[in-house]
């Protein structure tokens, strides 16, 4: 019997994608047969970039990986993951303050669907202070945002 494919979903708002996110994708892709980068429309976050713009930026960056797909979604994450035939959610962790939010979200998601596991990867140390919000702020004031 053929082993089942390990399909993982890496969700986020990615407004915009950062080198920190790309680091998680570059390392995560080695662990799974297929990594789906799932761009949440996140209307509640009033993103600066449209979902189409965020998809395009990510596709440009991850094109070299043959086992990475990029899609958008506007539903409960757990419903999306189940519909993809996946059972793993990947999230990056940077600093302690991420932990509380991520822990809570993972527990809620487990209540919604206990068959789906959330796994965490520690960011590479270069990217620990990087966030989409800081990148946008630096760019807005003309600083060098290529952190
Ligand atoms: N390196 C650098 N920065 C990182 C990073 C890394 N490895 N990982 C995350 N970040 C930063 C991002 O830049 C972003 O910064 P910002 O807050 O300044 O914008 C922040 O961490 C988080 O952004 P992101 O990783 O894009 O995720 P998110 O928190 O916006 O994503 C969803 C949340 C989309 C996963 C969640 O809202 C969701 O599942 N939505 C669907 C609806 C749902 O199911 N809700 C119930 C779940 S409780």
PDB file of C-alpha atoms and ligand atoms in Angstrom:
ATOM      1  CA  UNK A   1       0.000   0.000   0.000  1.00  0.00           C
ATOM      2  CA  UNK A   2       1.362   3.444  -0.936  1.00  0.00           C
ATOM      3  CA  UNK A   3       2.144   5.730   2.000  1.00  0.00           C
ATOM      4  CA  UNK A   4      -0.211   8.723   2.210  1.00  0.00           C
ATOM      5  CA  UNK A   5       1.185  12.098   1.172  1.00  0.00           C
ATOM      6  CA  UNK A   6       2.064  14.494   3.956  1.00  0.00           C
ATOM      7  CA  UNK A   7       0.202  17.672   3.061  1.00  0.00           C
ATOM      8  CA  UNK A   8       0.745  20.704   5.235  1.00  0.00           C
ATOM      9  CA  UNK A   9      -0.980  24.085   5.215  1.00  0.00           C
ATOM     10  CA  UNK A  10       1.017  27.192   6.165  1.00  0.00           C
ATOM     11  CA  UNK A  11      -1.614  29.888   6.782  1.00  0.00           C
ATOM     12  CA  UNK A  12      -1.207  33.596   7.364  1.00  0.00           C
ATOM     13  CA  UNK A  13      -2.322  37.018   6.252  1.00  0.00           C
ATOM     14  CA  UNK A  14       1.088  37.680   4.663  1.00  0.00           C
ATOM     15  CA  UNK A  15       0.499  41.435   4.369  1.00  0.00           C
ATOM     16  CA  UNK A  16       3.120  41.355   2.929  1.00  0.00           C
ATOM     17  CA  UNK A  17       5.147  38.140   3.068  1.00  0.00           C
ATOM     18  CA  UNK A  18       8.458  38.700   4.890  1.00  0.00           C
ATOM     19  CA  UNK A  19      11.835  36.985   4.786  1.00  0.00           C
ATOM     20  CA  UNK A  20      10.804  35.417   8.087  1.00  0.00           C
ATOM     21  CA  UNK A  21       7.838  33.738   6.415  1.00  0.00           C
ATOM     22  CA  UNK A  22      10.055  32.670   3.493  1.00  0.00           C
ATOM     23  CA  UNK A  23      12.526  31.133   5.918  1.00  0.00           C
ATOM     24  CA  UNK A  24       9.713  29.009   7.381  1.00  0.00           C
ATOM     25  CA  UNK A  25       8.619  27.972   3.863  1.00  0.00           C
ATOM     26  CA  UNK A  26      12.181  27.123   2.754  1.00  0.00           C
ATOM     27  CA  UNK A  27      12.712  24.930   5.802  1.00  0.00           C
ATOM     28  CA  UNK A  28       9.150  23.553   6.034  1.00  0.00           C
ATOM     29  CA  UNK A  29       9.111  22.394   2.446  1.00  0.00           C
ATOM     30  CA  UNK A  30      11.750  19.772   3.281  1.00  0.00           C
ATOM     31  CA  UNK A  31       9.459  18.132   5.826  1.00  0.00           C
ATOM     32  CA  UNK A  32       6.316  17.613   3.732  1.00  0.00           C
ATOM     33  CA  UNK A  33       5.345  16.229   0.337  1.00  0.00           C
ATOM     34  CA  UNK A  34       3.229  19.317  -0.354  1.00  0.00           C
ATOM     35  CA  UNK A  35       3.198  22.655   1.444  1.00  0.00           C
ATOM     36  CA  UNK A  36       0.174  24.856   0.734  1.00  0.00           C
ATOM     37  CA  UNK A  37       0.737  28.515   1.572  1.00  0.00           C
ATOM     38  CA  UNK A  38      -2.793  29.645   2.444  1.00  0.00           C
ATOM     39  CA  UNK A  39      -3.367  33.388   2.257  1.00  0.00           C
ATOM     40  CA  UNK A  40      -6.183  34.390   4.593  1.00  0.00           C
ATOM     41  CA  UNK A  41      -8.232  37.240   3.190  1.00  0.00           C
ATOM     42  CA  UNK A  42      -8.381  38.544   6.806  1.00  0.00           C
ATOM     43  CA  UNK A  43     -10.819  41.451   6.214  1.00  0.00           C
ATOM     44  CA  UNK A  44     -10.721  42.093   9.983  1.00  0.00           C
ATOM     45  CA  UNK A  45      -7.035  43.057   9.677  1.00  0.00           C
ATOM     46  CA  UNK A  46      -7.826  45.570   6.878  1.00  0.00           C
ATOM     47  CA  UNK A  47      -4.764  44.428   4.875  1.00  0.00           C
ATOM     48  CA  UNK A  48      -2.768  47.000   2.934  1.00  0.00           C
ATOM     49  CA  UNK A  49      -2.408  44.598  -0.025  1.00  0.00           C
ATOM     50  CA  UNK A  50      -5.351  42.824  -1.689  1.00  0.00           C
ATOM     51  CA  UNK A  51      -5.461  39.033  -1.538  1.00  0.00           C
ATOM     52  CA  UNK A  52      -4.542  38.956  -5.258  1.00  0.00           C
ATOM     53  CA  UNK A  53      -1.488  41.149  -4.651  1.00  0.00           C
ATOM     54  CA  UNK A  54      -0.393  39.031  -1.693  1.00  0.00           C
ATOM     55  CA  UNK A  55      -0.787  35.838  -3.745  1.00  0.00           C
ATOM     56  CA  UNK A  56       1.262  37.303  -6.599  1.00  0.00           C
ATOM     57  CA  UNK A  57       4.087  38.417  -4.272  1.00  0.00           C
ATOM     58  CA  UNK A  58       4.284  34.994  -2.648  1.00  0.00           C
ATOM     59  CA  UNK A  59       4.150  33.110  -5.961  1.00  0.00           C
ATOM     60  CA  UNK A  60       7.061  35.162  -7.232  1.00  0.00           C
ATOM     61  CA  UNK A  61       9.125  34.220  -4.182  1.00  0.00           C
ATOM     62  CA  UNK A  62       8.320  30.502  -3.942  1.00  0.00           C
ATOM     63  CA  UNK A  63       8.287  29.596  -7.653  1.00  0.00           C
ATOM     64  CA  UNK A  64      11.528  27.638  -7.277  1.00  0.00           C
ATOM     65  CA  UNK A  65       9.856  25.075  -5.010  1.00  0.00           C
ATOM     66  CA  UNK A  66       8.017  22.394  -6.961  1.00  0.00           C
ATOM     67  CA  UNK A  67       6.068  21.152  -3.936  1.00  0.00           C
ATOM     68  CA  UNK A  68       4.687  24.520  -2.802  1.00  0.00           C
ATOM     69  CA  UNK A  69       1.230  25.740  -3.795  1.00  0.00           C
ATOM     70  CA  UNK A  70      -0.149  29.191  -3.024  1.00  0.00           C
ATOM     71  CA  UNK A  71      -3.878  29.803  -2.579  1.00  0.00           C
ATOM     72  CA  UNK A  72      -6.198  32.187  -0.795  1.00  0.00           C
ATOM     73  CA  UNK A  73      -9.060  31.280   1.509  1.00  0.00           C
ATOM     74  CA  UNK A  74     -11.907  33.019   3.266  1.00  0.00           C
ATOM     75  CA  UNK A  75     -13.320  30.487   5.692  1.00  0.00           C
ATOM     76  CA  UNK A  76     -12.459  28.794   8.939  1.00  0.00           C
ATOM     77  CA  UNK A  77      -8.894  27.534   8.677  1.00  0.00           C
ATOM     78  CA  UNK A  78      -9.875  24.063   9.873  1.00  0.00           C
ATOM     79  CA  UNK A  79     -12.527  23.741   7.133  1.00  0.00           C
ATOM     80  CA  UNK A  80      -9.995  24.816   4.531  1.00  0.00           C
ATOM     81  CA  UNK A  81      -7.353  22.361   5.784  1.00  0.00           C
ATOM     82  CA  UNK A  82      -9.817  19.456   5.811  1.00  0.00           C
ATOM     83  CA  UNK A  83     -11.003  20.299   2.286  1.00  0.00           C
ATOM     84  CA  UNK A  84      -7.393  20.206   1.093  1.00  0.00           C
ATOM     85  CA  UNK A  85      -7.008  16.676   2.421  1.00  0.00           C
ATOM     86  CA  UNK A  86      -4.324  17.955   4.805  1.00  0.00           C
ATOM     87  CA  UNK A  87      -3.958  17.248   8.508  1.00  0.00           C
ATOM     88  CA  UNK A  88      -1.074  19.508   9.511  1.00  0.00           C
ATOM     89  CA  UNK A  89      -0.939  23.258  10.027  1.00  0.00           C
ATOM     90  CA  UNK A  90       2.488  24.902  10.132  1.00  0.00           C
ATOM     91  CA  UNK A  91       3.135  28.136  12.035  1.00  0.00           C
ATOM     92  CA  UNK A  92       6.333  30.027  12.786  1.00  0.00           C
ATOM     93  CA  UNK A  93       7.299  31.172  16.267  1.00  0.00           C
ATOM     94  CA  UNK A  94       9.555  34.157  16.830  1.00  0.00           C
ATOM     95  CA  UNK A  95       9.420  35.629  20.294  1.00  0.00           C
ATOM     96  CA  UNK A  96       7.702  34.735  23.558  1.00  0.00           C
ATOM     97  CA  UNK A  97       4.776  37.042  22.802  1.00  0.00           C
ATOM     98  CA  UNK A  98       3.912  34.915  19.748  1.00  0.00           C
ATOM     99  CA  UNK A  99       3.556  31.909  21.991  1.00  0.00           C
ATOM    100  CA  UNK A 100       0.445  33.014  23.856  1.00  0.00           C
ATOM    101  CA  UNK A 101      -1.462  33.880  20.687  1.00  0.00           C
ATOM    102  CA  UNK A 102      -0.305  30.770  18.829  1.00  0.00           C
ATOM    103  CA  UNK A 103      -1.031  28.490  21.795  1.00  0.00           C
ATOM    104  CA  UNK A 104      -4.570  29.838  22.093  1.00  0.00           C
ATOM    105  CA  UNK A 105      -5.180  29.581  18.349  1.00  0.00           C
ATOM    106  CA  UNK A 106      -3.835  26.012  18.229  1.00  0.00           C
ATOM    107  CA  UNK A 107      -6.092  24.979  21.116  1.00  0.00           C
ATOM    108  CA  UNK A 108      -9.183  26.529  19.544  1.00  0.00           C
ATOM    109  CA  UNK A 109      -8.354  24.909  16.220  1.00  0.00           C
ATOM    110  CA  UNK A 110      -7.910  21.548  17.937  1.00  0.00           C
ATOM    111  CA  UNK A 111     -11.386  21.932  19.460  1.00  0.00           C
ATOM    112  CA  UNK A 112     -12.745  22.642  15.987  1.00  0.00           C
ATOM    113  CA  UNK A 113     -11.011  19.580  14.505  1.00  0.00           C
ATOM    114  CA  UNK A 114      -8.938  17.267  16.719  1.00  0.00           C
ATOM    115  CA  UNK A 115      -7.671  15.305  13.707  1.00  0.00           C
ATOM    116  CA  UNK A 116      -5.591  18.301  12.524  1.00  0.00           C
ATOM    117  CA  UNK A 117      -2.272  18.967  14.274  1.00  0.00           C
ATOM    118  CA  UNK A 118      -0.562  22.360  14.479  1.00  0.00           C
ATOM    119  CA  UNK A 119       3.227  22.181  14.345  1.00  0.00           C
ATOM    120  CA  UNK A 120       5.574  25.083  15.080  1.00  0.00           C
ATOM    121  CA  UNK A 121       8.959  25.959  13.669  1.00  0.00           C
ATOM    122  CA  UNK A 122      11.292  28.370  15.438  1.00  0.00           C
ATOM    123  CA  UNK A 123      12.264  31.265  13.230  1.00  0.00           C
ATOM    124  CA  UNK A 124      15.919  31.625  12.252  1.00  0.00           C
ATOM    125  CA  UNK A 125      17.446  34.145  14.674  1.00  0.00           C
ATOM    126  CA  UNK A 126      17.980  36.824  11.965  1.00  0.00           C
ATOM    127  CA  UNK A 127      14.215  37.109  11.555  1.00  0.00           C
ATOM    128  CA  UNK A 128      13.074  37.114  15.169  1.00  0.00           C
ATOM    129  CA  UNK A 129      12.297  40.870  15.193  1.00  0.00           C
ATOM    130  CA  UNK A 130      10.792  40.997  11.669  1.00  0.00           C
ATOM    131  CA  UNK A 131       7.070  41.552  11.198  1.00  0.00           C
ATOM    132  CA  UNK A 132       4.860  42.687   8.328  1.00  0.00           C
ATOM    133  CA  UNK A 133       3.713  45.655  10.409  1.00  0.00           C
ATOM    134  CA  UNK A 134       7.301  46.911  10.975  1.00  0.00           C
ATOM    135  CA  UNK A 135       8.203  46.383   7.301  1.00  0.00           C
ATOM    136  CA  UNK A 136       5.216  48.493   6.204  1.00  0.00           C
ATOM    137  CA  UNK A 137       6.047  51.220   8.701  1.00  0.00           C
ATOM    138  CA  UNK A 138       9.715  51.431   7.622  1.00  0.00           C
ATOM    139  CA  UNK A 139       8.692  51.526   3.934  1.00  0.00           C
ATOM    140  CA  UNK A 140       6.087  54.235   4.612  1.00  0.00           C
ATOM    141  CA  UNK A 141       8.762  56.536   6.069  1.00  0.00           C
ATOM    142  CA  UNK A 142      11.298  55.786   3.339  1.00  0.00           C
ATOM    143  CA  UNK A 143      13.595  53.540   5.381  1.00  0.00           C
ATOM    144  CA  UNK A 144      15.284  50.433   4.024  1.00  0.00           C
ATOM    145  CA  UNK A 145      12.736  47.697   4.596  1.00  0.00           C
ATOM    146  CA  UNK A 146      14.914  44.856   3.208  1.00  0.00           C
ATOM    147  CA  UNK A 147      15.567  43.479   6.681  1.00  0.00           C
TER     148      UNK A 147
HETATM  149  N1  LIG B   1       9.200  35.577  10.731  1.00  0.00           N
HETATM  150  C1  LIG B   1       8.912  36.876  10.730  1.00  0.00           C
HETATM  151  N2  LIG B   1       7.666  37.359  10.926  1.00  0.00           N
HETATM  152  C2  LIG B   1       6.661  36.504  11.123  1.00  0.00           C
HETATM  153  C3  LIG B   1       6.901  35.117  11.129  1.00  0.00           C
HETATM  154  C4  LIG B   1       8.237  34.661  10.917  1.00  0.00           C
HETATM  155  N3  LIG B   1       8.555  33.379  10.928  1.00  0.00           N
HETATM  156  N4  LIG B   1       5.737  34.502  11.372  1.00  0.00           N
HETATM  157  C5  LIG B   1       4.804  35.456  11.525  1.00  0.00           C
HETATM  158  N5  LIG B   1       5.351  36.666  11.368  1.00  0.00           N
HETATM  159  C6  LIG B   1       4.667  37.963  11.551  1.00  0.00           C
HETATM  160  C7  LIG B   1       3.975  38.533  10.388  1.00  0.00           C
HETATM  161  O1  LIG B   1       4.844  39.364   9.673  1.00  0.00           O
HETATM  162  C8  LIG B   1       2.813  39.279  11.032  1.00  0.00           C
HETATM  163  O2  LIG B   1       3.210  40.530  11.499  1.00  0.00           O
HETATM  164  P1  LIG B   1       2.143  41.688  11.815  1.00  0.00           P
HETATM  165  O3  LIG B   1       1.275  41.180  12.932  1.00  0.00           O
HETATM  166  O4  LIG B   1       3.031  42.819  12.175  1.00  0.00           O
HETATM  167  O5  LIG B   1       1.353  41.918  10.563  1.00  0.00           O
HETATM  168  C9  LIG B   1       2.475  38.427  12.216  1.00  0.00           C
HETATM  169  O6  LIG B   1       3.640  37.722  12.520  1.00  0.00           O
HETATM  170  C10 LIG B   1       1.372  37.439  11.988  1.00  0.00           C
HETATM  171  O7  LIG B   1       1.069  37.347  10.622  1.00  0.00           O
HETATM  172  P2  LIG B   1       0.866  36.032   9.816  1.00  0.00           P
HETATM  173  O8  LIG B   1       1.989  35.075  10.034  1.00  0.00           O
HETATM  174  O9  LIG B   1       0.645  36.447   8.406  1.00  0.00           O
HETATM  175  O10 LIG B   1      -0.366  35.340  10.460  1.00  0.00           O
HETATM  176  P3  LIG B   1      -1.732  35.877  11.016  1.00  0.00           P
HETATM  177  O11 LIG B   1      -1.612  35.918  12.504  1.00  0.00           O
HETATM  178  O12 LIG B   1      -2.197  37.099  10.344  1.00  0.00           O
HETATM  179  O13 LIG B   1      -2.635  34.658  10.578  1.00  0.00           O
HETATM  180  C11 LIG B   1      -4.564  33.244  10.570  1.00  0.00           C
HETATM  181  C12 LIG B   1      -3.730  34.298  11.303  1.00  0.00           C
HETATM  182  C13 LIG B   1      -4.842  33.651   9.156  1.00  0.00           C
HETATM  183  C14 LIG B   1      -3.807  31.918  10.563  1.00  0.00           C
HETATM  184  C15 LIG B   1      -5.860  33.116  11.402  1.00  0.00           C
HETATM  185  O14 LIG B   1      -6.429  34.396  11.576  1.00  0.00           O
HETATM  186  C16 LIG B   1      -6.887  32.217  10.750  1.00  0.00           C
HETATM  187  O15 LIG B   1      -6.769  31.027  10.812  1.00  0.00           O
HETATM  188  N6  LIG B   1      -7.921  32.836  10.097  1.00  0.00           N
HETATM  189  C17 LIG B   1      -9.004  32.080   9.452  1.00  0.00           C
HETATM  190  C18 LIG B   1     -10.291  32.146  10.292  1.00  0.00           C
HETATM  191  C19 LIG B   1     -10.220  31.138  11.431  1.00  0.00           C
HETATM  192  O16 LIG B   1     -10.194  29.939  11.250  1.00  0.00           O
HETATM  193  N7  LIG B   1     -10.242  31.687  12.655  1.00  0.00           N
HETATM  194  C20 LIG B   1     -10.256  30.843  13.843  1.00  0.00           C
HETATM  195  C21 LIG B   1      -8.877  30.513  14.309  1.00  0.00           C
HETATM  196  S1  LIG B   1      -8.770  30.879  16.021  1.00  0.00           S
END
